[in-house]
Amino acid sequence: MACCGAAKENRCLLLTFFSVMLVISVAEITAAVVVFAFTSFARSIILDKSLSTLKKKYSGYKHDDIVSYGWNAFMLKLNCCGVHNYTDFSGSAFQMRTNLTYPKSCCKEPESPACDGRDVSSEVIHQEGCFRKLVSLIKEKSLLLGGIAIGAALLQLAAMVVSLTLFVKLG
């Protein structure tokens, strides 16, 4: 929109681009403030929803439904088990269906014979929950994510300044 407005010297397109960029910037700033202000609240909601989804909708290792696939990929990638730990599967739909304590995706080596769904020793399964691992990963990557966000904000600001400058010059 900005390129077209600048090339055709169309003030309406430039003003529309500026307005859209302004709305996006305000939405991003609002989202950032909400995230910082309600971090603990958001954390508790995410924790509750994650545990609820795991208990009600997780089907097991190598199942292709979206919840099971996502949880399996997550547990295998982060080397973790459950939301808090393997006890999250207690009373879950997975346990009711399979009568196992944990799925193979909790195992350090999912294809090993020791990974039988019952042996909960630290030699066989990952003892740490995925939520704690995810929070650690986010904290570890927050500097990089913050830098990317600041870079994007500066790029947006530059685009807004250029479009407004062209708008004024064409006026």
PDB file of C-alpha atoms in Angstrom:
ATOM      1  CA  MET A   1       0.000   0.000   0.000  1.00  0.00           C
ATOM      2  CA  ALA A   2       2.811   2.420   0.891  1.00  0.00           C
ATOM      3  CA  CYS A   3       4.848   1.587  -2.203  1.00  0.00           C
ATOM      4  CA  CYS A   4       1.833   1.964  -4.451  1.00  0.00           C
ATOM      5  CA  GLY A   5       0.848   5.229  -2.748  1.00  0.00           C
ATOM      6  CA  ALA A   6       4.372   6.614  -3.093  1.00  0.00           C
ATOM      7  CA  ALA A   7       4.738   5.524  -6.728  1.00  0.00           C
ATOM      8  CA  LYS A   8       1.365   6.948  -7.748  1.00  0.00           C
ATOM      9  CA  GLU A   9       1.716   9.923  -5.389  1.00  0.00           C
ATOM     10  CA  ASN A  10      -1.640   9.012  -3.878  1.00  0.00           C
ATOM     11  CA  ARG A  11      -2.195  10.723  -0.514  1.00  0.00           C
ATOM     12  CA  CYS A  12      -5.166   8.501   0.357  1.00  0.00           C
ATOM     13  CA  LEU A  13      -3.093   5.290   0.106  1.00  0.00           C
ATOM     14  CA  LEU A  14      -0.272   6.823   2.143  1.00  0.00           C
ATOM     15  CA  LEU A  15      -2.660   7.992   4.860  1.00  0.00           C
ATOM     16  CA  THR A  16      -4.385   4.601   4.896  1.00  0.00           C
ATOM     17  CA  PHE A  17      -1.013   2.848   5.265  1.00  0.00           C
ATOM     18  CA  PHE A  18      -0.032   5.187   8.090  1.00  0.00           C
ATOM     19  CA  SER A  19      -3.354   4.566   9.835  1.00  0.00           C
ATOM     20  CA  VAL A  20      -3.056   0.792   9.542  1.00  0.00           C
ATOM     21  CA  MET A  21       0.513   0.873  10.860  1.00  0.00           C
ATOM     22  CA  LEU A  22      -0.575   3.104  13.742  1.00  0.00           C
ATOM     23  CA  VAL A  23      -3.363   0.701  14.727  1.00  0.00           C
ATOM     24  CA  ILE A  24      -0.966  -2.278  14.544  1.00  0.00           C
ATOM     25  CA  SER A  25       1.617  -0.441  16.672  1.00  0.00           C
ATOM     26  CA  VAL A  26      -0.958   0.500  19.310  1.00  0.00           C
ATOM     27  CA  ALA A  27      -2.189  -3.125  19.388  1.00  0.00           C
ATOM     28  CA  GLU A  28       1.384  -4.406  19.838  1.00  0.00           C
ATOM     29  CA  ILE A  29       2.093  -1.947  22.655  1.00  0.00           C
ATOM     30  CA  THR A  30      -1.192  -2.872  24.329  1.00  0.00           C
ATOM     31  CA  ALA A  31      -0.385  -6.582  24.044  1.00  0.00           C
ATOM     32  CA  ALA A  32       3.072  -6.017  25.555  1.00  0.00           C
ATOM     33  CA  VAL A  33       1.608  -4.078  28.489  1.00  0.00           C
ATOM     34  CA  VAL A  34      -1.016  -6.764  29.078  1.00  0.00           C
ATOM     35  CA  VAL A  35       1.617  -9.522  28.961  1.00  0.00           C
ATOM     36  CA  PHE A  36       3.811  -7.738  31.503  1.00  0.00           C
ATOM     37  CA  ALA A  37       0.904  -6.720  33.737  1.00  0.00           C
ATOM     38  CA  PHE A  38      -0.833 -10.095  33.754  1.00  0.00           C
ATOM     39  CA  THR A  39       2.087 -12.516  33.486  1.00  0.00           C
ATOM     40  CA  SER A  40       1.193 -14.513  36.599  1.00  0.00           C
ATOM     41  CA  PHE A  41      -2.498 -14.578  35.656  1.00  0.00           C
ATOM     42  CA  ALA A  42      -1.687 -15.743  32.113  1.00  0.00           C
ATOM     43  CA  ARG A  43       0.738 -18.311  33.509  1.00  0.00           C
ATOM     44  CA  SER A  44      -1.943 -19.847  35.743  1.00  0.00           C
ATOM     45  CA  ILE A  45      -4.470 -19.959  32.875  1.00  0.00           C
ATOM     46  CA  ILE A  46      -1.961 -21.608  30.534  1.00  0.00           C
ATOM     47  CA  LEU A  47      -0.992 -24.078  33.252  1.00  0.00           C
ATOM     48  CA  ASP A  48      -4.632 -25.001  33.957  1.00  0.00           C
ATOM     49  CA  LYS A  49      -5.550 -25.330  30.271  1.00  0.00           C
ATOM     50  CA  SER A  50      -2.464 -27.407  29.519  1.00  0.00           C
ATOM     51  CA  LEU A  51      -3.160 -29.823  32.348  1.00  0.00           C
ATOM     52  CA  SER A  52      -6.842 -30.065  31.465  1.00  0.00           C
ATOM     53  CA  THR A  53      -6.084 -30.746  27.797  1.00  0.00           C
ATOM     54  CA  LEU A  54      -3.470 -33.356  28.681  1.00  0.00           C
ATOM     55  CA  LYS A  55      -5.821 -35.186  31.052  1.00  0.00           C
ATOM     56  CA  LYS A  56      -8.913 -35.089  28.824  1.00  0.00           C
ATOM     57  CA  LYS A  57      -7.660 -35.249  25.227  1.00  0.00           C
ATOM     58  CA  TYR A  58      -4.224 -36.876  25.137  1.00  0.00           C
ATOM     59  CA  SER A  59      -4.411 -40.302  23.429  1.00  0.00           C
ATOM     60  CA  GLY A  60      -0.835 -41.586  23.579  1.00  0.00           C
ATOM     61  CA  TYR A  61       2.437 -42.035  21.754  1.00  0.00           C
ATOM     62  CA  LYS A  62       2.288 -42.085  17.926  1.00  0.00           C
ATOM     63  CA  HIS A  63      -1.368 -40.990  17.831  1.00  0.00           C
ATOM     64  CA  ASP A  64      -2.059 -38.521  15.064  1.00  0.00           C
ATOM     65  CA  ASP A  65      -4.764 -36.372  16.641  1.00  0.00           C
ATOM     66  CA  ILE A  66      -3.574 -32.786  17.063  1.00  0.00           C
ATOM     67  CA  VAL A  67      -3.430 -32.816  20.873  1.00  0.00           C
ATOM     68  CA  SER A  68      -1.489 -36.093  21.122  1.00  0.00           C
ATOM     69  CA  TYR A  69       0.827 -35.172  18.259  1.00  0.00           C
ATOM     70  CA  GLY A  70       1.571 -31.783  19.836  1.00  0.00           C
ATOM     71  CA  TRP A  71       2.169 -33.163  23.309  1.00  0.00           C
ATOM     72  CA  ASN A  72       4.360 -35.992  22.004  1.00  0.00           C
ATOM     73  CA  ALA A  73       6.469 -33.606  19.932  1.00  0.00           C
ATOM     74  CA  PHE A  74       6.739 -31.233  22.872  1.00  0.00           C
ATOM     75  CA  MET A  75       7.752 -33.935  25.374  1.00  0.00           C
ATOM     76  CA  LEU A  76      10.266 -35.502  22.992  1.00  0.00           C
ATOM     77  CA  LYS A  77      11.821 -32.157  21.982  1.00  0.00           C
ATOM     78  CA  LEU A  78      12.069 -30.692  25.509  1.00  0.00           C
ATOM     79  CA  ASN A  79      12.922 -34.014  27.213  1.00  0.00           C
ATOM     80  CA  CYS A  80      10.104 -33.650  29.702  1.00  0.00           C
ATOM     81  CA  CYS A  81       7.006 -35.513  30.853  1.00  0.00           C
ATOM     82  CA  GLY A  82       3.526 -34.120  31.461  1.00  0.00           C
ATOM     83  CA  VAL A  83       2.793 -30.596  32.608  1.00  0.00           C
ATOM     84  CA  HIS A  84       4.288 -30.955  36.124  1.00  0.00           C
ATOM     85  CA  ASN A  85       5.666 -34.522  35.763  1.00  0.00           C
ATOM     86  CA  TYR A  86       4.544 -38.064  34.897  1.00  0.00           C
ATOM     87  CA  THR A  87       1.884 -38.053  37.641  1.00  0.00           C
ATOM     88  CA  ASP A  88      -0.221 -35.752  35.449  1.00  0.00           C
ATOM     89  CA  PHE A  89      -1.322 -38.849  33.534  1.00  0.00           C
ATOM     90  CA  SER A  90      -2.879 -40.336  36.671  1.00  0.00           C
ATOM     91  CA  GLY A  91      -6.647 -40.479  36.145  1.00  0.00           C
ATOM     92  CA  SER A  92      -6.318 -39.173  32.592  1.00  0.00           C
ATOM     93  CA  ALA A  93      -8.157 -40.453  29.535  1.00  0.00           C
ATOM     94  CA  PHE A  94      -4.809 -41.914  28.423  1.00  0.00           C
ATOM     95  CA  GLN A  95      -4.432 -43.937  31.620  1.00  0.00           C
ATOM     96  CA  MET A  96      -8.075 -45.075  31.583  1.00  0.00           C
ATOM     97  CA  ARG A  97      -7.699 -46.315  28.009  1.00  0.00           C
ATOM     98  CA  THR A  98      -4.238 -47.909  28.261  1.00  0.00           C
ATOM     99  CA  ASN A  99      -3.835 -48.620  31.994  1.00  0.00           C
ATOM    100  CA  LEU A 100      -0.281 -47.205  31.711  1.00  0.00           C
ATOM    101  CA  THR A 101       1.314 -44.689  34.068  1.00  0.00           C
ATOM    102  CA  TYR A 102       2.905 -42.583  31.306  1.00  0.00           C
ATOM    103  CA  PRO A 103       3.297 -42.609  27.492  1.00  0.00           C
ATOM    104  CA  LYS A 104       6.460 -43.572  25.598  1.00  0.00           C
ATOM    105  CA  SER A 105       7.112 -39.904  24.785  1.00  0.00           C
ATOM    106  CA  CYS A 106       8.098 -39.450  28.456  1.00  0.00           C
ATOM    107  CA  CYS A 107      10.925 -41.958  28.067  1.00  0.00           C
ATOM    108  CA  LYS A 108      14.540 -41.084  27.553  1.00  0.00           C
ATOM    109  CA  GLU A 109      14.609 -43.838  24.919  1.00  0.00           C
ATOM    110  CA  PRO A 110      11.011 -44.437  23.727  1.00  0.00           C
ATOM    111  CA  GLU A 111      11.845 -47.646  21.857  1.00  0.00           C
ATOM    112  CA  SER A 112      13.759 -49.333  24.705  1.00  0.00           C
ATOM    113  CA  PRO A 113      12.161 -52.322  26.494  1.00  0.00           C
ATOM    114  CA  ALA A 114      12.505 -50.483  29.823  1.00  0.00           C
ATOM    115  CA  CYS A 115      10.010 -47.920  28.560  1.00  0.00           C
ATOM    116  CA  ASP A 116       7.015 -50.014  29.518  1.00  0.00           C
ATOM    117  CA  GLY A 117       4.643 -47.328  30.789  1.00  0.00           C
ATOM    118  CA  ARG A 118       5.080 -48.447  34.389  1.00  0.00           C
ATOM    119  CA  ASP A 119       8.747 -48.024  35.411  1.00  0.00           C
ATOM    120  CA  VAL A 120       8.949 -44.437  36.685  1.00  0.00           C
ATOM    121  CA  SER A 121      12.652 -44.440  37.552  1.00  0.00           C
ATOM    122  CA  SER A 122      14.789 -41.502  36.500  1.00  0.00           C
ATOM    123  CA  GLU A 123      16.879 -43.852  34.347  1.00  0.00           C
ATOM    124  CA  VAL A 124      13.834 -44.571  32.168  1.00  0.00           C
ATOM    125  CA  ILE A 125      11.698 -41.418  32.034  1.00  0.00           C
ATOM    126  CA  HIS A 126      12.218 -37.678  32.190  1.00  0.00           C
ATOM    127  CA  GLN A 127      11.231 -36.524  35.650  1.00  0.00           C
ATOM    128  CA  GLU A 128      10.802 -32.811  34.936  1.00  0.00           C
ATOM    129  CA  GLY A 129       7.509 -31.404  33.692  1.00  0.00           C
ATOM    130  CA  CYS A 130       7.179 -29.568  30.402  1.00  0.00           C
ATOM    131  CA  PHE A 131       5.731 -26.369  31.843  1.00  0.00           C
ATOM    132  CA  ARG A 132       8.851 -25.632  33.873  1.00  0.00           C
ATOM    133  CA  LYS A 133      11.012 -26.444  30.843  1.00  0.00           C
ATOM    134  CA  LEU A 134       8.930 -24.141  28.638  1.00  0.00           C
ATOM    135  CA  VAL A 135       9.201 -21.255  31.126  1.00  0.00           C
ATOM    136  CA  SER A 136      12.987 -21.766  31.269  1.00  0.00           C
ATOM    137  CA  LEU A 137      13.190 -21.807  27.474  1.00  0.00           C
ATOM    138  CA  ILE A 138      11.156 -18.598  27.192  1.00  0.00           C
ATOM    139  CA  LYS A 139      13.348 -16.870  29.791  1.00  0.00           C
ATOM    140  CA  GLU A 140      16.450 -18.068  27.969  1.00  0.00           C
ATOM    141  CA  LYS A 141      15.193 -16.766  24.617  1.00  0.00           C
ATOM    142  CA  SER A 142      13.552 -13.582  25.945  1.00  0.00           C
ATOM    143  CA  LEU A 143      16.532 -11.375  25.114  1.00  0.00           C
ATOM    144  CA  LEU A 144      16.495 -12.594  21.511  1.00  0.00           C
ATOM    145  CA  LEU A 145      12.697 -12.237  21.294  1.00  0.00           C
ATOM    146  CA  GLY A 146      12.884  -8.749  22.800  1.00  0.00           C
ATOM    147  CA  GLY A 147      15.542  -7.729  20.294  1.00  0.00           C
ATOM    148  CA  ILE A 148      13.442  -8.986  17.410  1.00  0.00           C
ATOM    149  CA  ALA A 149      10.388  -7.141  18.752  1.00  0.00           C
ATOM    150  CA  ILE A 150      12.346  -3.888  19.111  1.00  0.00           C
ATOM    151  CA  GLY A 151      13.741  -4.291  15.589  1.00  0.00           C
ATOM    152  CA  ALA A 152      10.253  -4.841  14.181  1.00  0.00           C
ATOM    153  CA  ALA A 153       8.942  -1.818  16.100  1.00  0.00           C
ATOM    154  CA  LEU A 154      11.724   0.386  14.722  1.00  0.00           C
ATOM    155  CA  LEU A 155      10.997  -0.838  11.201  1.00  0.00           C
ATOM    156  CA  GLN A 156       7.303  -0.047  11.669  1.00  0.00           C
ATOM    157  CA  LEU A 157       8.131   3.389  13.050  1.00  0.00           C
ATOM    158  CA  ALA A 158      10.427   4.123  10.101  1.00  0.00           C
ATOM    159  CA  ALA A 159       7.706   3.060   7.637  1.00  0.00           C
ATOM    160  CA  MET A 160       5.202   5.307   9.412  1.00  0.00           C
ATOM    161  CA  VAL A 161       7.585   8.306   9.335  1.00  0.00           C
ATOM    162  CA  VAL A 162       8.342   7.810   5.635  1.00  0.00           C
ATOM    163  CA  SER A 163       4.660   7.481   4.713  1.00  0.00           C
ATOM    164  CA  LEU A 164       3.722  10.548   6.767  1.00  0.00           C
ATOM    165  CA  THR A 165       6.603  12.555   5.249  1.00  0.00           C
ATOM    166  CA  LEU A 166       5.490  11.625   1.720  1.00  0.00           C
ATOM    167  CA  PHE A 167       1.897  12.448   2.648  1.00  0.00           C
ATOM    168  CA  VAL A 168       2.911  15.933   3.826  1.00  0.00           C
ATOM    169  CA  LYS A 169       5.146  16.575   0.754  1.00  0.00           C
ATOM    170  CA  LEU A 170       2.345  15.586  -1.623  1.00  0.00           C
ATOM    171  CA  GLY A 171      -0.096  17.877   0.175  1.00  0.00           C
TER     172      GLY A 171
END
